[in-house]
Amino acid sequence: MFESFFPDEYVASTYVIPFERLYEKGYRGIIFDIDNTLVPHGAPADERARKLFTRLGQIGFSSCLLSNNQEPRVKMFNSEIGTNYIFNAHKPSVKNYVRAMEIMGTDRKTTLFVGDQLFTDVWGAKRTGIHSILVKPIHPKEEIQIVLKRYLERIILHFYKRRKERNIGKK
């Protein structure tokens, strides 16, 4: 019932993802959400984000920011990062996930998505057919519409974790 919202992976932070190992598996492009995925909501790029994007480039990844925010917010964050970006993306619509892959020169098999929300980030990635990694939000301060969605996300994550536990028990 909730499977269309289940991420392929769920980790504590963007900054613990083993990107080198994902590159070895054949991934070549990463689409990122910004707010609460890379930095707290509305914050500029910090040292950790700058180092991450430098590291990704050294590994060989292409990247693209995909945000439902307007251009001034995305442009301000990206001024320190210098990657590709799409603003006002209308996630979970598939259109701009596909556009991000076109920009990066990747396809569904070689692209992954990293974000902090099930109903926009993960659902859009799953609808597009790309690998999704859900991360825990960086900061609890969020806009009211996101706070309300977090309650529903908890229910879905409960079922996601139960399924994971059952699958581990079968191995």
CSV table of C-alpha atoms in Angstrom, one decimal:
chain,number,residue,atom,x,y,z
A,1,MET,CA,0.0,0.0,0.0
A,2,PHE,CA,2.7,2.5,1.0
A,3,GLU,CA,5.5,0.9,-1.2
A,4,SER,CA,5.5,3.7,-3.8
A,5,PHE,CA,6.8,6.0,-1.0
A,6,PHE,CA,9.5,3.6,0.3
A,7,PRO,CA,13.0,4.7,-0.4
A,8,ASP,CA,15.6,2.3,-1.8
A,9,GLU,CA,17.8,3.3,1.1
A,10,TYR,CA,17.4,5.3,4.3
A,11,VAL,CA,20.4,6.8,6.0
A,12,ALA,CA,21.1,9.2,8.8
A,13,SER,CA,22.7,12.0,6.7
A,14,THR,CA,23.8,12.9,3.2
A,15,TYR,CA,27.2,13.1,4.6
A,16,VAL,CA,27.5,9.4,5.5
A,17,ILE,CA,26.6,8.1,2.1
A,18,PRO,CA,29.4,6.0,0.7
A,19,PHE,CA,29.6,7.8,-2.7
A,20,GLU,CA,32.8,6.0,-3.8
A,21,ARG,CA,31.0,2.7,-3.5
A,22,LEU,CA,28.0,3.9,-5.4
A,23,TYR,CA,30.3,5.1,-8.2
A,24,GLU,CA,31.9,1.6,-8.2
A,25,LYS,CA,28.3,0.2,-8.7
A,26,GLY,CA,28.0,2.3,-11.9
A,27,TYR,CA,26.2,5.4,-10.7
A,28,ARG,CA,27.4,8.6,-12.4
A,29,GLY,CA,24.9,11.3,-11.6
A,30,ILE,CA,23.4,12.4,-8.3
A,31,ILE,CA,20.3,14.7,-8.0
A,32,PHE,CA,20.1,16.4,-4.7
A,33,ASP,CA,17.3,18.2,-2.8
A,34,ILE,CA,18.8,21.2,-0.9
A,35,ASP,CA,16.8,22.2,2.2
A,36,ASN,CA,17.2,19.8,5.1
A,37,THR,CA,19.1,17.4,2.8
A,38,LEU,CA,22.4,19.4,2.4
A,39,VAL,CA,21.8,22.3,4.8
A,40,PRO,CA,19.1,23.5,7.2
A,41,HIS,CA,16.1,25.1,5.5
A,42,GLY,CA,17.1,28.4,3.8
A,43,ALA,CA,20.8,28.3,4.8
A,44,PRO,CA,23.6,29.0,2.4
A,45,ALA,CA,26.1,26.2,1.4
A,46,ASP,CA,28.4,25.5,4.4
A,47,GLU,CA,31.9,24.0,4.5
A,48,ARG,CA,30.5,20.5,4.7
A,49,ALA,CA,28.4,21.0,1.5
A,50,ARG,CA,31.3,22.6,-0.4
A,51,LYS,CA,33.6,19.7,0.5
A,52,LEU,CA,31.0,17.2,-0.5
A,53,PHE,CA,30.6,18.6,-4.0
A,54,THR,CA,34.4,18.9,-4.4
A,55,ARG,CA,34.7,15.2,-3.4
A,56,LEU,CA,31.9,14.2,-5.8
A,57,GLY,CA,33.6,15.9,-8.7
A,58,GLN,CA,36.9,14.2,-7.8
A,59,ILE,CA,35.1,10.8,-7.7
A,60,GLY,CA,33.7,11.5,-11.2
A,61,PHE,CA,30.1,12.3,-10.4
A,62,SER,CA,27.9,14.8,-12.2
A,63,SER,CA,25.4,16.5,-10.0
A,64,CYS,CA,22.2,18.6,-10.2
A,65,LEU,CA,20.2,20.3,-7.5
A,66,LEU,CA,16.5,19.8,-7.9
A,67,SER,CA,14.4,22.1,-5.7
A,68,ASN,CA,10.8,23.2,-5.4
A,69,ASN,CA,12.2,26.6,-4.2
A,70,GLN,CA,12.3,29.7,-6.4
A,71,GLU,CA,15.5,30.6,-8.2
A,72,PRO,CA,16.9,33.2,-5.7
A,73,ARG,CA,17.1,30.5,-3.0
A,74,VAL,CA,18.6,27.9,-5.2
A,75,LYS,CA,21.0,30.3,-6.9
A,76,MET,CA,22.2,31.6,-3.4
A,77,PHE,CA,22.9,28.0,-2.3
A,78,ASN,CA,24.6,27.1,-5.6
A,79,SER,CA,26.8,30.2,-5.6
A,80,GLU,CA,29.2,28.3,-3.3
A,81,ILE,CA,28.8,24.9,-4.9
A,82,GLY,CA,28.8,25.6,-8.7
A,83,THR,CA,26.8,22.7,-9.9
A,84,ASN,CA,23.8,22.3,-12.2
A,85,TYR,CA,20.4,23.2,-10.8
A,86,ILE,CA,16.7,23.3,-11.5
A,87,PHE,CA,14.4,25.5,-9.4
A,88,ASN,CA,10.6,25.5,-9.1
A,89,ALA,CA,10.9,21.8,-10.0
A,90,HIS,CA,7.3,20.7,-9.1
A,91,LYS,CA,8.5,17.5,-7.3
A,92,PRO,CA,7.2,14.8,-7.4
A,93,SER,CA,6.5,15.5,-11.1
A,94,VAL,CA,8.8,13.3,-13.2
A,95,LYS,CA,9.5,16.0,-15.8
A,96,ASN,CA,12.4,17.7,-14.0
A,97,TYR,CA,14.0,14.5,-12.7
A,98,VAL,CA,14.3,13.6,-16.4
A,99,ARG,CA,15.6,17.1,-17.2
A,100,ALA,CA,18.3,16.7,-14.5
A,101,MET,CA,19.4,13.4,-16.1
A,102,GLU,CA,19.6,15.1,-19.5
A,103,ILE,CA,21.7,17.9,-18.0
A,104,MET,CA,24.1,15.4,-16.4
A,105,GLY,CA,24.2,13.1,-19.3
A,106,THR,CA,23.0,10.1,-17.3
A,107,ASP,CA,20.0,7.8,-17.4
A,108,ARG,CA,17.7,6.0,-14.9
A,109,LYS,CA,20.2,3.2,-14.3
A,110,THR,CA,23.2,5.5,-13.6
A,111,THR,CA,21.4,8.2,-11.6
A,112,LEU,CA,20.4,8.4,-7.9
A,113,PHE,CA,18.4,10.9,-5.9
A,114,VAL,CA,19.1,12.1,-2.4
A,115,GLY,CA,16.4,13.9,-0.4
A,116,ASP,CA,14.7,14.3,3.0
A,117,GLN,CA,11.0,14.0,2.1
A,118,LEU,CA,9.0,11.0,1.1
A,119,PHE,CA,6.1,12.7,-0.7
A,120,THR,CA,8.2,14.9,-3.0
A,121,ASP,CA,11.7,13.7,-3.2
A,122,VAL,CA,11.4,9.9,-2.9
A,123,TRP,CA,8.0,9.6,-4.6
A,124,GLY,CA,9.3,11.6,-7.6
A,125,ALA,CA,12.5,9.5,-7.9
A,126,LYS,CA,10.5,6.3,-7.7
A,127,ARG,CA,8.0,7.5,-10.3
A,128,THR,CA,11.0,8.4,-12.5
A,129,GLY,CA,12.6,5.0,-12.0
A,130,ILE,CA,15.8,6.1,-10.3
A,131,HIS,CA,17.4,4.9,-7.1
A,132,SER,CA,16.3,7.0,-4.1
A,133,ILE,CA,18.2,7.6,-0.8
A,134,LEU,CA,16.1,9.2,2.0
A,135,VAL,CA,18.1,11.1,4.6
A,136,LYS,CA,16.9,12.3,8.0
A,137,PRO,CA,16.2,16.0,8.0
A,138,ILE,CA,19.2,18.1,9.2
A,139,HIS,CA,17.1,20.5,11.3
A,140,PRO,CA,13.7,20.3,12.9
A,141,LYS,CA,12.7,23.9,12.0
A,142,GLU,CA,10.5,23.6,8.9
A,143,GLU,CA,7.6,25.3,7.2
A,144,ILE,CA,4.1,24.3,8.5
A,145,GLN,CA,3.1,22.3,5.4
A,146,ILE,CA,6.2,20.2,5.7
A,147,VAL,CA,5.7,19.7,9.5
A,148,LEU,CA,2.2,18.3,8.7
A,149,LYS,CA,3.6,15.9,6.0
A,150,ARG,CA,6.2,14.7,8.5
A,151,TYR,CA,3.4,13.1,10.6
A,152,LEU,CA,2.3,11.0,7.6
A,153,GLU,CA,5.9,10.2,6.8
A,154,ARG,CA,6.3,8.7,10.2
A,155,ILE,CA,3.5,6.2,9.5
A,156,ILE,CA,5.0,5.2,6.2
A,157,LEU,CA,8.5,4.9,7.7
A,158,HIS,CA,7.1,2.6,10.3
A,159,PHE,CA,5.9,0.2,7.6
A,160,TYR,CA,9.1,0.7,5.7
A,161,LYS,CA,11.2,-0.3,8.7
A,162,ARG,CA,9.0,-3.3,9.5
A,163,ARG,CA,9.5,-4.6,5.9
A,164,LYS,CA,13.2,-4.1,6.2
A,165,GLU,CA,13.3,-6.0,9.4
A,166,ARG,CA,11.3,-8.9,7.9
A,167,ASN,CA,13.6,-9.0,4.9
A,168,ILE,CA,16.7,-9.1,7.1
A,169,GLY,CA,15.1,-12.0,9.1
A,170,LYS,CA,14.6,-13.9,5.8
A,171,LYS,CA,18.3,-13.8,4.9
